[in-house]
C-alpha positions in Angstrom: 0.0 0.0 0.0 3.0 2.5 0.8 4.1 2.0 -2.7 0.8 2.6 -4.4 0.5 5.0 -2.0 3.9 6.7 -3.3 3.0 6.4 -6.7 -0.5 8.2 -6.8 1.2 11.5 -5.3 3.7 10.7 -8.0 1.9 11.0 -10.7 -0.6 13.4 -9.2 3.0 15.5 -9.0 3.4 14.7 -12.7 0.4 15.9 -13.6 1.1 18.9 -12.4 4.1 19.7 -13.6 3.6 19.1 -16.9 0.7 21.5 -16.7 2.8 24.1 -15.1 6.0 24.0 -17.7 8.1 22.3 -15.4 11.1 23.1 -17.8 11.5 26.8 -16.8 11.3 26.2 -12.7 14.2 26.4 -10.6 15.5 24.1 -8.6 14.2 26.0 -5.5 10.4 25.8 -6.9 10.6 22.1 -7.5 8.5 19.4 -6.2 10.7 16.8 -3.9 10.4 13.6 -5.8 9.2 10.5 -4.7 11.4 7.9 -4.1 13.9 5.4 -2.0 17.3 4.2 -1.4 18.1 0.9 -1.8 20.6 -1.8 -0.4 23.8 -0.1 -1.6 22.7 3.5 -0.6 21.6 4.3 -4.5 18.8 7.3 -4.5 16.0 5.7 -6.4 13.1 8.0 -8.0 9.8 6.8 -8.3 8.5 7.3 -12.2 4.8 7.5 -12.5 2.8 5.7 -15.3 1.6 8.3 -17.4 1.5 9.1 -21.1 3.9 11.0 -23.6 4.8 12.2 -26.9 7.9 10.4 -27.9 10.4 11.4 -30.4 11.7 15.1 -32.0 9.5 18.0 -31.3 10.1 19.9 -34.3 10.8 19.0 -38.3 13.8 17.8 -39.0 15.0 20.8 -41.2 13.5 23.1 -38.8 15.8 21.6 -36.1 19.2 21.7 -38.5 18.3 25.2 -39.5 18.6 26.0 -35.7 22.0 24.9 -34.9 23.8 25.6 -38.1 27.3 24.6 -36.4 26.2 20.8 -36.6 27.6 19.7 -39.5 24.0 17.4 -40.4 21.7 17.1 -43.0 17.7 16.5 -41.7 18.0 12.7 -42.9 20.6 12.3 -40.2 18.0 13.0 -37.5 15.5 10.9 -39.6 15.0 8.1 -36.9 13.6 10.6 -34.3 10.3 10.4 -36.2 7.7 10.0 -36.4 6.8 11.8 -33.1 4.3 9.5 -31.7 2.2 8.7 -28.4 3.5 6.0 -25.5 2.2 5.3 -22.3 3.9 4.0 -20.2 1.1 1.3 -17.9 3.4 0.7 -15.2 5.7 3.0 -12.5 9.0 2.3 -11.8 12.1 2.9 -10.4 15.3 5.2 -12.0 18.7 5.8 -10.5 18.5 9.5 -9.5 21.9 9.7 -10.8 24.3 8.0 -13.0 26.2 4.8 -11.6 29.2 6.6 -9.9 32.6 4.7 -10.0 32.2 3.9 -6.3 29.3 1.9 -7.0 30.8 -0.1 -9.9 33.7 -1.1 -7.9 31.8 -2.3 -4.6 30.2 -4.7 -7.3 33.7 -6.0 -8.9 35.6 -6.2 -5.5 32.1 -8.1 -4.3 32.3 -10.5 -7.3 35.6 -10.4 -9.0 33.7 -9.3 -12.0 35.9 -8.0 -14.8 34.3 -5.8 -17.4 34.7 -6.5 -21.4 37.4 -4.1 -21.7 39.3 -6.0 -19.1 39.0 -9.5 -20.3 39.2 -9.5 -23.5 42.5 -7.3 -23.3 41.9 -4.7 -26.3 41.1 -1.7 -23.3 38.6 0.8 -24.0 38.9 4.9 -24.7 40.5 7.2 -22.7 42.6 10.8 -22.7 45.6 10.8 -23.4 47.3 12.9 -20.7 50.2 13.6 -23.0 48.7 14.7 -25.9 45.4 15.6 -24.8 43.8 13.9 -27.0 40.8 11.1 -26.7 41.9 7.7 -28.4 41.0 3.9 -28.4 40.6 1.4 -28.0 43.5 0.9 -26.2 44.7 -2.4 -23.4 45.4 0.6 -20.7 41.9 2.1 -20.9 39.4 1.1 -18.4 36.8 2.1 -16.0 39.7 2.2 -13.5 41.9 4.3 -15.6 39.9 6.4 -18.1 42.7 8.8 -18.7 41.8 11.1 -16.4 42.0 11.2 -12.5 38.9 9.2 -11.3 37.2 10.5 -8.7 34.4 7.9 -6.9 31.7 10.2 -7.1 31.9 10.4 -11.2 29.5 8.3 -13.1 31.4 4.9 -14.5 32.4 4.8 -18.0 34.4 2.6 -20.2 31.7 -0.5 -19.4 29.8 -2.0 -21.7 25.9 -2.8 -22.5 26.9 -6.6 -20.9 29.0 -5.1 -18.2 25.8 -3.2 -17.6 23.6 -5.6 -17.6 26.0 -8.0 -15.1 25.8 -5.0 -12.5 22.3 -4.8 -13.0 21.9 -8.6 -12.4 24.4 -8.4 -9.5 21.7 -6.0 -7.9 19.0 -8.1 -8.1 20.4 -11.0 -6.6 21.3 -8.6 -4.0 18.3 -7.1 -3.1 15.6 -10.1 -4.2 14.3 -6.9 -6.6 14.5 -6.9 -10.6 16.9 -4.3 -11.4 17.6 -3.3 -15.6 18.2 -1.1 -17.6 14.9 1.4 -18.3 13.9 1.0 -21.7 14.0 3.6 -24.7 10.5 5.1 -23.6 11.4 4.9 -20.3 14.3 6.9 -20.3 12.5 9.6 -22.6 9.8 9.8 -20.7 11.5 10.7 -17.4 13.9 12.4 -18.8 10.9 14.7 -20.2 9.4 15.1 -16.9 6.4 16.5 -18.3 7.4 18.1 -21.1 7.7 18.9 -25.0 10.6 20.9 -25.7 13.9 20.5 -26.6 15.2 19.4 -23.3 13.9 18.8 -19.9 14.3 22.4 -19.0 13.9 24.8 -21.7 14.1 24.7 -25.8 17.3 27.3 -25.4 20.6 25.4 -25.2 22.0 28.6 -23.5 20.1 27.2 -20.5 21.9 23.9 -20.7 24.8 25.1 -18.7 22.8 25.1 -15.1 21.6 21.3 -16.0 23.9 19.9 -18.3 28.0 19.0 -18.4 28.3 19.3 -22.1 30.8 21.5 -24.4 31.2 24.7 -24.3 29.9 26.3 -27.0 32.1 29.5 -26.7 35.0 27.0 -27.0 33.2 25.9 -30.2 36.5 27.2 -32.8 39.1 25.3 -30.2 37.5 21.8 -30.4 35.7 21.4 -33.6 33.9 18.3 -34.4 33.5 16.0 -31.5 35.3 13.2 -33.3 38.7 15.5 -33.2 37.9 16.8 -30.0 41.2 18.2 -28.1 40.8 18.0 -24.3 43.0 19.9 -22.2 44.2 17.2 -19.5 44.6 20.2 -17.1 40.6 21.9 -17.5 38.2 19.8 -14.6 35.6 21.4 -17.0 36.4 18.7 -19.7 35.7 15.2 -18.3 32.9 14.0 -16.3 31.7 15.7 -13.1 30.8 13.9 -9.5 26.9 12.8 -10.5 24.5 15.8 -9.1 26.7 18.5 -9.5 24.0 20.3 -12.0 20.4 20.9 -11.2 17.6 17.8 -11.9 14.6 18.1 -14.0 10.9 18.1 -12.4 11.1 14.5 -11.4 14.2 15.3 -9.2 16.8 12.9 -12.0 20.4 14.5 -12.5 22.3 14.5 -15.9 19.9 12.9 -17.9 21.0 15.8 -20.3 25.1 15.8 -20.5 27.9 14.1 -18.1 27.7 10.8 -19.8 25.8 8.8 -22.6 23.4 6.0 -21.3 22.9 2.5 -22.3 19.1 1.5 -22.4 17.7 -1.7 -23.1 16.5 -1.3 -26.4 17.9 -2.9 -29.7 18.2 0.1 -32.1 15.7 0.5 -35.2 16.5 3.4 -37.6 12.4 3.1 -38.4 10.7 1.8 -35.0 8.9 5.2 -34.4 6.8 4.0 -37.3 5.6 0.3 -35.8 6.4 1.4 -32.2 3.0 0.2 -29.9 1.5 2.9 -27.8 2.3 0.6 -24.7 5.3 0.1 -23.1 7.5 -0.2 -26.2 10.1 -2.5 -26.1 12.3 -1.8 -29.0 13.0 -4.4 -32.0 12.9 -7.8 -31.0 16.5 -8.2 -32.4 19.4 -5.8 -33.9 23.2 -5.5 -34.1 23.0 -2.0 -32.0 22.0 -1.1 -28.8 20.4 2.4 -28.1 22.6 5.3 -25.8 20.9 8.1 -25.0 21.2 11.7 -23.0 24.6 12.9 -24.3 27.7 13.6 -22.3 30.8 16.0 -21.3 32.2 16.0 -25.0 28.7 16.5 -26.8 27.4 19.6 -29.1 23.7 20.7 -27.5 22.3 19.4 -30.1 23.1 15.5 -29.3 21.6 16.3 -25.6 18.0 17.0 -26.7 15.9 14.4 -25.2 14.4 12.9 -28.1 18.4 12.4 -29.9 19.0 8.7 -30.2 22.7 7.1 -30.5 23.7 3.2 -30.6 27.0 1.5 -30.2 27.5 -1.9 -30.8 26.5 -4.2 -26.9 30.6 -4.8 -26.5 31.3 -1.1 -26.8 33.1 1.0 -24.1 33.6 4.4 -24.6 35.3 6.9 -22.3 31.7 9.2 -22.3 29.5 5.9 -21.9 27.9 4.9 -19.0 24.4 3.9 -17.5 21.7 4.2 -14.7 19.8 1.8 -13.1 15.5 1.0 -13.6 14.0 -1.2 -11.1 10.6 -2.5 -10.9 8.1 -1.6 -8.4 
């Protein structure tokens, strides 16, 4: 009864906020969101069932047209459409923040787990303190040594979609509660909060900088495109930062916008939106790719809208790659 209890002010809270423009209140006019900690100290929120419009908000060209310094043609933002309704039938559970560093290593030391990057010997990404530069894969890159100094408060990177998953499964067993990654609707829909611009708070990217670790645009000239990105070893600004360090959106989630991409459960498909149900969408039943979504520290504003979709293959492991946690009711 608690929990039904919970998640009927939840979603009354929702409801609400959506109404009110959520997007533009600060983070003193913002509800306190519902939610729990569970066996390992993680903040959980509680995510109401509720309904949505899922995928871009605006055309395709009208979107390019408004950040010219992108480099893309509409067709490359062609799988954010069609925009279509989900509901989402049942609440559940999201990792407030990112899974920090601490977090993944209390699970390896507790199970001598070693991530893909680990076993199979060919590394991950990381900066090159030397050069500055961001390369892979190489054997010294891992989520203990991303190239940067780690600090245990950042959110884990360099793991994969399985090394994910075997975290996820490890916190189950734990807790005698199913613990997974939150699907593609999922993620979109909290990550929303309640609303239908470009991201959770605004459709401005100058507002990004109060919710979001992402580049900064004024250093636009100095790093170019994100696949030549130059990071300067000695600028705290350029890597991750400890999870919560920016504002949350309406439903009290940090860095869903920025910090680090996310893994989500879903096989990518270029042309779901078009065969997705209005249900609790699931994603393809099979693929080659698994989605990422939300961004991260060395991403353009565009990439960090909340309807922007990215894959990588399940074995990837990326130096801006990480993941939070869903958990059933």
């Amino acid at each position: 009864m608690r929990h039904l209890h919970g998640l009927v002010i939840a979603a009354c809270l929702l409801l609400l906020l959506g109404s009110l423009g959520c997007g533009h209140l600060t983070p003193s006019e913002r509800v306190p969101a519902t939610g729990s900690f569970n066996a390992i100290g993680m903040s959980l929120v509680l995510v109401p069932p509720g309904e949505f419009l899922m995928g871009g908000t605006e055309t395709a060209e009208t979107l390019v047209a408004a950040y010219p310094d992108s480099g893309k043609t509409p067709d490359y933002f062609a799988d954010e459409y069609p925009r279509h309704r989900v509901r989402i039938t049942r609440g559940f559970f999201l990792g407030r923040f990112e899974v920090t560093v601490a977090q993944f290593r209390r699970f390896t030391d507790e199970t001598g787990y070693q991530t893909e990057a680990e076993s199979d010997g060919a590394g991950g990404w990381g900066c090159d303190s030397s050069t500055g530069r961001c390369e892979g894969r190489r054997p010294q890159y891992t989520w203990r040594n991303p190239g940067y100094a780690l600090v245990d408060t950042q959110p884990v990177v360099n793991v994969s979609y399985n090394d994910a998953l075997a975290f996820c499964r490890w916190l189950s067993e734990k807790e005698g509660k199913r613990y997974r990654l939150p699907t593609e609707a999922e993620w979109e829909y909290a990550n929303r909060a309640g609303t239908g611009t470009r991201y959770a708070n605004s459709d401005d990217p100058a507002h990004l900088p109060h919710f979001a670790r992402a580049i900064d645009l004024s250093r636009h000239s100095e790093f170019g495109h994100v696949q030549e990105i130059v990071i300067k070893p000695d600028d705290p600004t350029a890597f991750p930062a400890p999870v919560g360090s920016y504002a949350a959106n309406a439903l009290g989630l940090h860095d869903m916008h920025g910090n680090v991409w996310e893994w989500v459960a879903d096989w990518y498909g270029a042309t779901y939106y078009a065969e997705s149900p209005v249900d609790d969408p699931q994603g393809p039943v099979t693929g080659h790719l698994k989605v990422r979504r939300g961004g991260a520290w060395n991403s353009f504003p565009i990439w960090l809208r909340s309807s922007f979709r990215n894959w990588n293959s399940p074995g990837s492991r990326c130096v801006n790659l990480g993941f939070r946690v869903a958990r059933d009711l």
